XYZ file of C-alpha atoms in Angstrom:
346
model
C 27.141 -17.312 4.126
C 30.897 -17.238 5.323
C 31.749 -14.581 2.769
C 28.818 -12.394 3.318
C 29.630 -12.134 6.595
C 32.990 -11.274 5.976
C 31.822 -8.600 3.588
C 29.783 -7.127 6.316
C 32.785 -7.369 9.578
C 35.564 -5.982 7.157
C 33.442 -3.017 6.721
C 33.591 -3.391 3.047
C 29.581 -2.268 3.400
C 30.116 0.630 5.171
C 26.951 0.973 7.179
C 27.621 -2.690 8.403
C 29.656 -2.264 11.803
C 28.825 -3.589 14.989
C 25.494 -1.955 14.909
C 26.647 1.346 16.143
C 29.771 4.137 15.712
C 30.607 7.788 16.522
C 28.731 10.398 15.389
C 30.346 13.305 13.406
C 28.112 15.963 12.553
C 24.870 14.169 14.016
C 22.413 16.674 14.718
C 21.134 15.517 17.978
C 24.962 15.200 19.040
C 26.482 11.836 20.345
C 26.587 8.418 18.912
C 25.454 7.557 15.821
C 23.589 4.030 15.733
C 24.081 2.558 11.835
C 21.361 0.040 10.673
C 22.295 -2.375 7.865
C 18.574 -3.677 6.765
C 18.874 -7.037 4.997
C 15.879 -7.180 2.238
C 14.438 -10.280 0.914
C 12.365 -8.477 -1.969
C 12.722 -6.091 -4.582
C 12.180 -2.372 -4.421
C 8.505 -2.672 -5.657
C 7.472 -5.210 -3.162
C 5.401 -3.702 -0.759
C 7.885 -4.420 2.149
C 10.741 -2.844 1.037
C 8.666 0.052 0.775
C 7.908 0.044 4.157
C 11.847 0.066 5.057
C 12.611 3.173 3.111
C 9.278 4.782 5.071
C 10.944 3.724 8.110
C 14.568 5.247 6.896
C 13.209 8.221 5.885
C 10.888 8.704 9.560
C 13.602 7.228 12.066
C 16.484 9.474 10.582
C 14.594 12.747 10.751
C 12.887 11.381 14.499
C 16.017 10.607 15.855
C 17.940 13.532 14.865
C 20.470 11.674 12.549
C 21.351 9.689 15.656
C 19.936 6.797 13.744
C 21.044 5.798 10.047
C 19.268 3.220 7.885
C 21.515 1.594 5.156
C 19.196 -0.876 3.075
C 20.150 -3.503 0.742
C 17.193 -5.146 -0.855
C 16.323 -8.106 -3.011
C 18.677 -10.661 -1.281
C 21.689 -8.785 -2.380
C 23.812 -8.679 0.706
C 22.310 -12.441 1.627
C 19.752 -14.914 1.547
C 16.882 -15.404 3.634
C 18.881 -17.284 6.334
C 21.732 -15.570 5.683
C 19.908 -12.599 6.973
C 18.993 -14.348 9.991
C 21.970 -15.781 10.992
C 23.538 -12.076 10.350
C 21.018 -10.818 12.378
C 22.386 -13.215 15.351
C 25.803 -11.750 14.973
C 24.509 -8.594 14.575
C 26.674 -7.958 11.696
C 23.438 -6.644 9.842
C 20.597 -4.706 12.244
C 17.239 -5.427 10.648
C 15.916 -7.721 7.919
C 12.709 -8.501 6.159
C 11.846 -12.324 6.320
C 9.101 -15.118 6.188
C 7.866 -17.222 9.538
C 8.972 -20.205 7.354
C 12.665 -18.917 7.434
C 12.671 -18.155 11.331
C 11.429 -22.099 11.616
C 14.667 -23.035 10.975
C 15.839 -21.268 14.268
C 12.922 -21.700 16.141
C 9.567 -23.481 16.228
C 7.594 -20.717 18.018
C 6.250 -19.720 14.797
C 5.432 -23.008 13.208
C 1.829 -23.189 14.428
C 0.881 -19.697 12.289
C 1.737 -21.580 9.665
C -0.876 -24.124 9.919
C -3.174 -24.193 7.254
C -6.394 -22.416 7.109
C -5.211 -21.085 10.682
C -6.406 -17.398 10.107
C -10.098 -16.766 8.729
C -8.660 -12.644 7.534
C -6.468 -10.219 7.541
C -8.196 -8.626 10.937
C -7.861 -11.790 12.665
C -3.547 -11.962 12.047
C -3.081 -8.521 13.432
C -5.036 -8.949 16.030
C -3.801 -11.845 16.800
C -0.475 -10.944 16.194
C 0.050 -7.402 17.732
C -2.255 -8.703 20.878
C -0.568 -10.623 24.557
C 0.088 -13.854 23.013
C 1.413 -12.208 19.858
C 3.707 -10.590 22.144
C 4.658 -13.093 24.466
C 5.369 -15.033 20.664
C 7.631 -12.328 20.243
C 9.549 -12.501 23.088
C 10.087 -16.318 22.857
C 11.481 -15.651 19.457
C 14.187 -13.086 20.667
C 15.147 -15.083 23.505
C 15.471 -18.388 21.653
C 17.258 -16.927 18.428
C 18.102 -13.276 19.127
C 16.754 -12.037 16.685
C 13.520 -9.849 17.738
C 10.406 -9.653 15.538
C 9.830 -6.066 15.810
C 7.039 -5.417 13.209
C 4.293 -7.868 11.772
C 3.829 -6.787 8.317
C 2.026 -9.125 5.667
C 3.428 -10.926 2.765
C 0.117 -11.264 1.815
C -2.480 -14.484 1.826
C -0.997 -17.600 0.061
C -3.003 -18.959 -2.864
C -1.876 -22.031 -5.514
C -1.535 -21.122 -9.597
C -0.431 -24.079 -11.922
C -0.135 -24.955 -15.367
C -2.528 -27.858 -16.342
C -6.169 -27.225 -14.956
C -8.282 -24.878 -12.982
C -8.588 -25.982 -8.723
C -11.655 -26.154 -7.739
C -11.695 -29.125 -5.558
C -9.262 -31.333 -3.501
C -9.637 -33.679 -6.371
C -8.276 -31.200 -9.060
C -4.593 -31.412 -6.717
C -3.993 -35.055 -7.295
C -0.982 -35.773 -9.821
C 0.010 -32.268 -9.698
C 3.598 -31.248 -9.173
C 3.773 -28.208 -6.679
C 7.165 -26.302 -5.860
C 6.575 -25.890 -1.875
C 9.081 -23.842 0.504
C 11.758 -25.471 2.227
C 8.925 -26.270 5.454
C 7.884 -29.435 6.747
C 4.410 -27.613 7.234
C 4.070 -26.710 3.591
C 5.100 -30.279 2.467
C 2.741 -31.649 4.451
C -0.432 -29.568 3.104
C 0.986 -29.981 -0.445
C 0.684 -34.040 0.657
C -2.530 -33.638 2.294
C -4.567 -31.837 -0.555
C -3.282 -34.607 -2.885
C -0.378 -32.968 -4.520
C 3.124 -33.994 -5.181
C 4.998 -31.596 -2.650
C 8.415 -30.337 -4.279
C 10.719 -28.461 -2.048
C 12.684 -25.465 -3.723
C 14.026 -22.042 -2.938
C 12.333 -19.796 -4.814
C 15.605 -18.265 -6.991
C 15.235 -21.761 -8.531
C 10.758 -21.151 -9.364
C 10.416 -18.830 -11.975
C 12.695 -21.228 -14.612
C 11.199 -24.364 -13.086
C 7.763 -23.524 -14.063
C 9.277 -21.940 -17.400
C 11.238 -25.476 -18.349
C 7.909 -27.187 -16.492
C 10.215 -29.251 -14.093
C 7.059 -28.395 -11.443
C 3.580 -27.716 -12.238
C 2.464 -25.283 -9.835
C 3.240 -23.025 -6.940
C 1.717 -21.321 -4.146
C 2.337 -17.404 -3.210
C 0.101 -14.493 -2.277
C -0.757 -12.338 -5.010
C 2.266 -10.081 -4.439
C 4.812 -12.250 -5.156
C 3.085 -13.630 -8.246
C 3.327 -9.976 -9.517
C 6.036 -8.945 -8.935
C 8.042 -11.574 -9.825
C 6.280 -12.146 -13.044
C 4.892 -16.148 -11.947
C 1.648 -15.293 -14.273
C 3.481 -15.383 -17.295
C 4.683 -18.900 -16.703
C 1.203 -20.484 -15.145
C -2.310 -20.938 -16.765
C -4.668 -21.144 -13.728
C -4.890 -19.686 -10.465
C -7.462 -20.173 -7.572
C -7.445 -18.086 -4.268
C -7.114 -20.486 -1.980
C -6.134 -18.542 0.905
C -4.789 -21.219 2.469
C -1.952 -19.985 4.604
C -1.887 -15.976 5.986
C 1.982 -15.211 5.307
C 3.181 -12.891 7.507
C 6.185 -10.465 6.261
C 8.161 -9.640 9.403
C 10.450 -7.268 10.019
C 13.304 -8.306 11.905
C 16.025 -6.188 14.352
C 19.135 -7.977 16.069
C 18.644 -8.309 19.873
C 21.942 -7.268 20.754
C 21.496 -4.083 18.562
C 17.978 -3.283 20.261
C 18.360 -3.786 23.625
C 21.808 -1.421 23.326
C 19.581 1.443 22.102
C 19.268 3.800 24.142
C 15.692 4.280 25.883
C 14.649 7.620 23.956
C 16.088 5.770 20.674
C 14.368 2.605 21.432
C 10.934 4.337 22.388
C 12.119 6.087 18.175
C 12.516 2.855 16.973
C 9.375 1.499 18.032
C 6.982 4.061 16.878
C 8.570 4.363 13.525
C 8.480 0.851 13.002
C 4.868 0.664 13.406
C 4.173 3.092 11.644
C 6.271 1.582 8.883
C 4.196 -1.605 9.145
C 1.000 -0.260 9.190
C 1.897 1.379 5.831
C 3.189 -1.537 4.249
C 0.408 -3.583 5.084
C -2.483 -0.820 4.206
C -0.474 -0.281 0.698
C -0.384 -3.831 -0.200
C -4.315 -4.278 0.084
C -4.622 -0.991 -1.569
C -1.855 -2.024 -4.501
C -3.044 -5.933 -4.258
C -6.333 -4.858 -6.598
C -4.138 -3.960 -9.674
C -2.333 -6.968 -9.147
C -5.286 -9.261 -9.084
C -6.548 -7.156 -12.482
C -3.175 -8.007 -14.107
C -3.005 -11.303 -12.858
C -6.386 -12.322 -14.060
C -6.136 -10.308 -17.614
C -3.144 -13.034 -17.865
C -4.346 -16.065 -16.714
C -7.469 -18.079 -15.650
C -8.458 -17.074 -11.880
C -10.862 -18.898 -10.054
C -12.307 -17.191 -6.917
C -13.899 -19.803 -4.716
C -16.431 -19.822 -2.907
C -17.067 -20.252 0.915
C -18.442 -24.096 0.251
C -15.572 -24.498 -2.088
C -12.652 -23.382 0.427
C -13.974 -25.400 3.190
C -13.258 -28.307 1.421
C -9.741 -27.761 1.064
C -9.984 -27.027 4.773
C -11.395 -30.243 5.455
C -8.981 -32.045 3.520
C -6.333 -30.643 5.238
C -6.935 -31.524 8.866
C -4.909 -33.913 9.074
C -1.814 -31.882 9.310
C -2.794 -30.485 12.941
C -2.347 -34.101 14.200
C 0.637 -34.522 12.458
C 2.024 -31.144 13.577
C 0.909 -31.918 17.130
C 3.056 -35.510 16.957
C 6.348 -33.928 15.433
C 6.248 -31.163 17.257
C 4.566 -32.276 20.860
C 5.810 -28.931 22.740
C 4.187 -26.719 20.609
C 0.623 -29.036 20.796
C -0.735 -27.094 23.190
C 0.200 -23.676 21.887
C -1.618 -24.894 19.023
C -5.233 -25.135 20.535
C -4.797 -21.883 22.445
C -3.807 -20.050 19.578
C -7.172 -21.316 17.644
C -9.004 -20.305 20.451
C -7.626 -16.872 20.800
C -8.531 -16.399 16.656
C -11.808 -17.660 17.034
C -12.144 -15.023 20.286
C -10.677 -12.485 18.211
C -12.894 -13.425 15.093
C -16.148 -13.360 17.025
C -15.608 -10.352 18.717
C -14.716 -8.757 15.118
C -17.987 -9.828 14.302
C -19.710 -8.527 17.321
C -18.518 -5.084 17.034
């Protein structure tokens, strides 16, 4: 981490200042603002996309008075690396998972909660609504690092190598490589499994060598980082909506000027929006190559409540570890359930 950071304040990377420098030759006249954006996934992932939409809209918006420098696929950091860059502002925007912003902050624990979101509909609403906002603010204050665009990993589901998952019963005596997340372990436990913490650089060989059995990802991630070709079985589980966010330093935002923040805003939107309507439009050729390569089980309604069921248990667990977020916890259900009747009302 040290020596990234050094990278970036010796201006080795030469987009990666202090989050802002003199213009010369800037259209729009006046200071330049430089963005360093930290990736956590290669250039086909569906995110990264989204960050060269937003380079390509916030440059020609702003005038040239904003420049987007990105680095994807973890090669100027790590997930936390990112985040802790983001801190010093020594990068200006990152992609990242809720489960890496846990370690900084618990006010997104609770999303994480399993079987927490019945759709896609449901996150962004919930998500882009007041309490997604007011989560948003909490975030910035408590870590300074601001969460300025909800974007969508996609919807977790669990692959393996031994047997098709069709029940809570099929999960017992199975090996399954979790994140680094209390919450994840504690699913993994729940459902029967044998939970196995690992960062992901460390997956694809582990299920090669069969040092774990399984995994869990949303179908992006098992394309494009190849995860078919070491599993047998997958079943969509769907048991955890994984938000993607994208990420700005506080200290770089709030110095933007308001015209350039007002920029900054609309372009990343509009950047998320596209990322997230290109992933469900990309996601069906992924689920055709996935399934021409292994077995995929789609479950049914009956089936998947079972797993929900089974899994209970980790709300009352959450609620004990984590006793000031217990309360968050019921009003954020009943916010999705508003949200998810009123989706069906309409």
């Amino acid at each position: 981490m040290k020596s990234i950071i050094a990278l970036l304040l010796t201006g080795v990377l030469v987009f990666a200042a202090a989050g802002c420098g003199n213009a010369s030759g800037a259209s729009g006249g006046g200071k330049v603002y430089k963005i360093t954006y930290g990736g956590t996934v290669p250039d086909t992932h569906q995110n990264t996309k989204g960050a060269y939409y937003f380079k390509e809209i916030i440059e020609e918006r702003s005038e040239g008075r904003i420049r987007v420098k990105i680095y994807p696929n973890n090669q100027i950091g790590a997930p936390r690396d990112l985040c802790e860059g983001l801190q010093l502002n020594t990068i200006q925007m990152a992609d990242n998972s809720p489960s890496v912003i846990s370690g900084f902050t618990s006010a997104l624990d609770p999303l994480t909660l399993p079987f927490m979101f019945p759709s896609r509909e449901a996150a962004f609403a919930f998500a882009e609504g007041p309490v997604g906002q007011e989560i948003t603010e909490r975030v910035a204050k408590e870590t300074g690092i601001r969460i300025c665009g909800w974007g969508e990993n996609g919807i977790r589901h669990i692959s393996n190598s031994k047997r098709s998952i069709l029940t809570p019963d099929d999960m017992k005596g199975l090996k399954i490589r979790v994140m680094q997340s209390p919450v994840y372990i504690k699913i993994f436990e729940a459902l029967g499994a044998s939970a196995t913490p690992m960062s992901f650089a460390e997956l694809f060989t582990a299920l090669q060598q069969k040092t774990v059995d399984g995994q869990d990802n949303p179908y992006s991630t098992m394309y494009t980082n190849k995860l078919y070709e070491v599993q047998a079985y997958m079943s969509d589980l769907a048991h955890v909506f994984d938000f993607g966010l994208y990420l700005v330093s506080e200290e770089f935002y709030q110095k933007l000027p308001d015209d350039l923040r007002q920029v900054f805003d609309e372009c990343i939107y509009e950047a998320t929006v596209m990322s997230r309507e290109l992933l469900v439009e990309e996601e069906k050729e992924m689920i055709k190559v996935i399934g021409e390569n292994l077995e995929l089980t789609i479950l049914t309604d009956e089936q998947r409540s079972a797993f929900k069921e089974k899994s209970k248990p980790v709300y009352d667990w959450f609620k004990s570890v984590y006793p000031d977020e217990a309360d968050n916890v019921d009003r954020y259900i009943a916010e999705i359930e508003r949200l998810t009747r009123n989706e069906v009302n309409e």
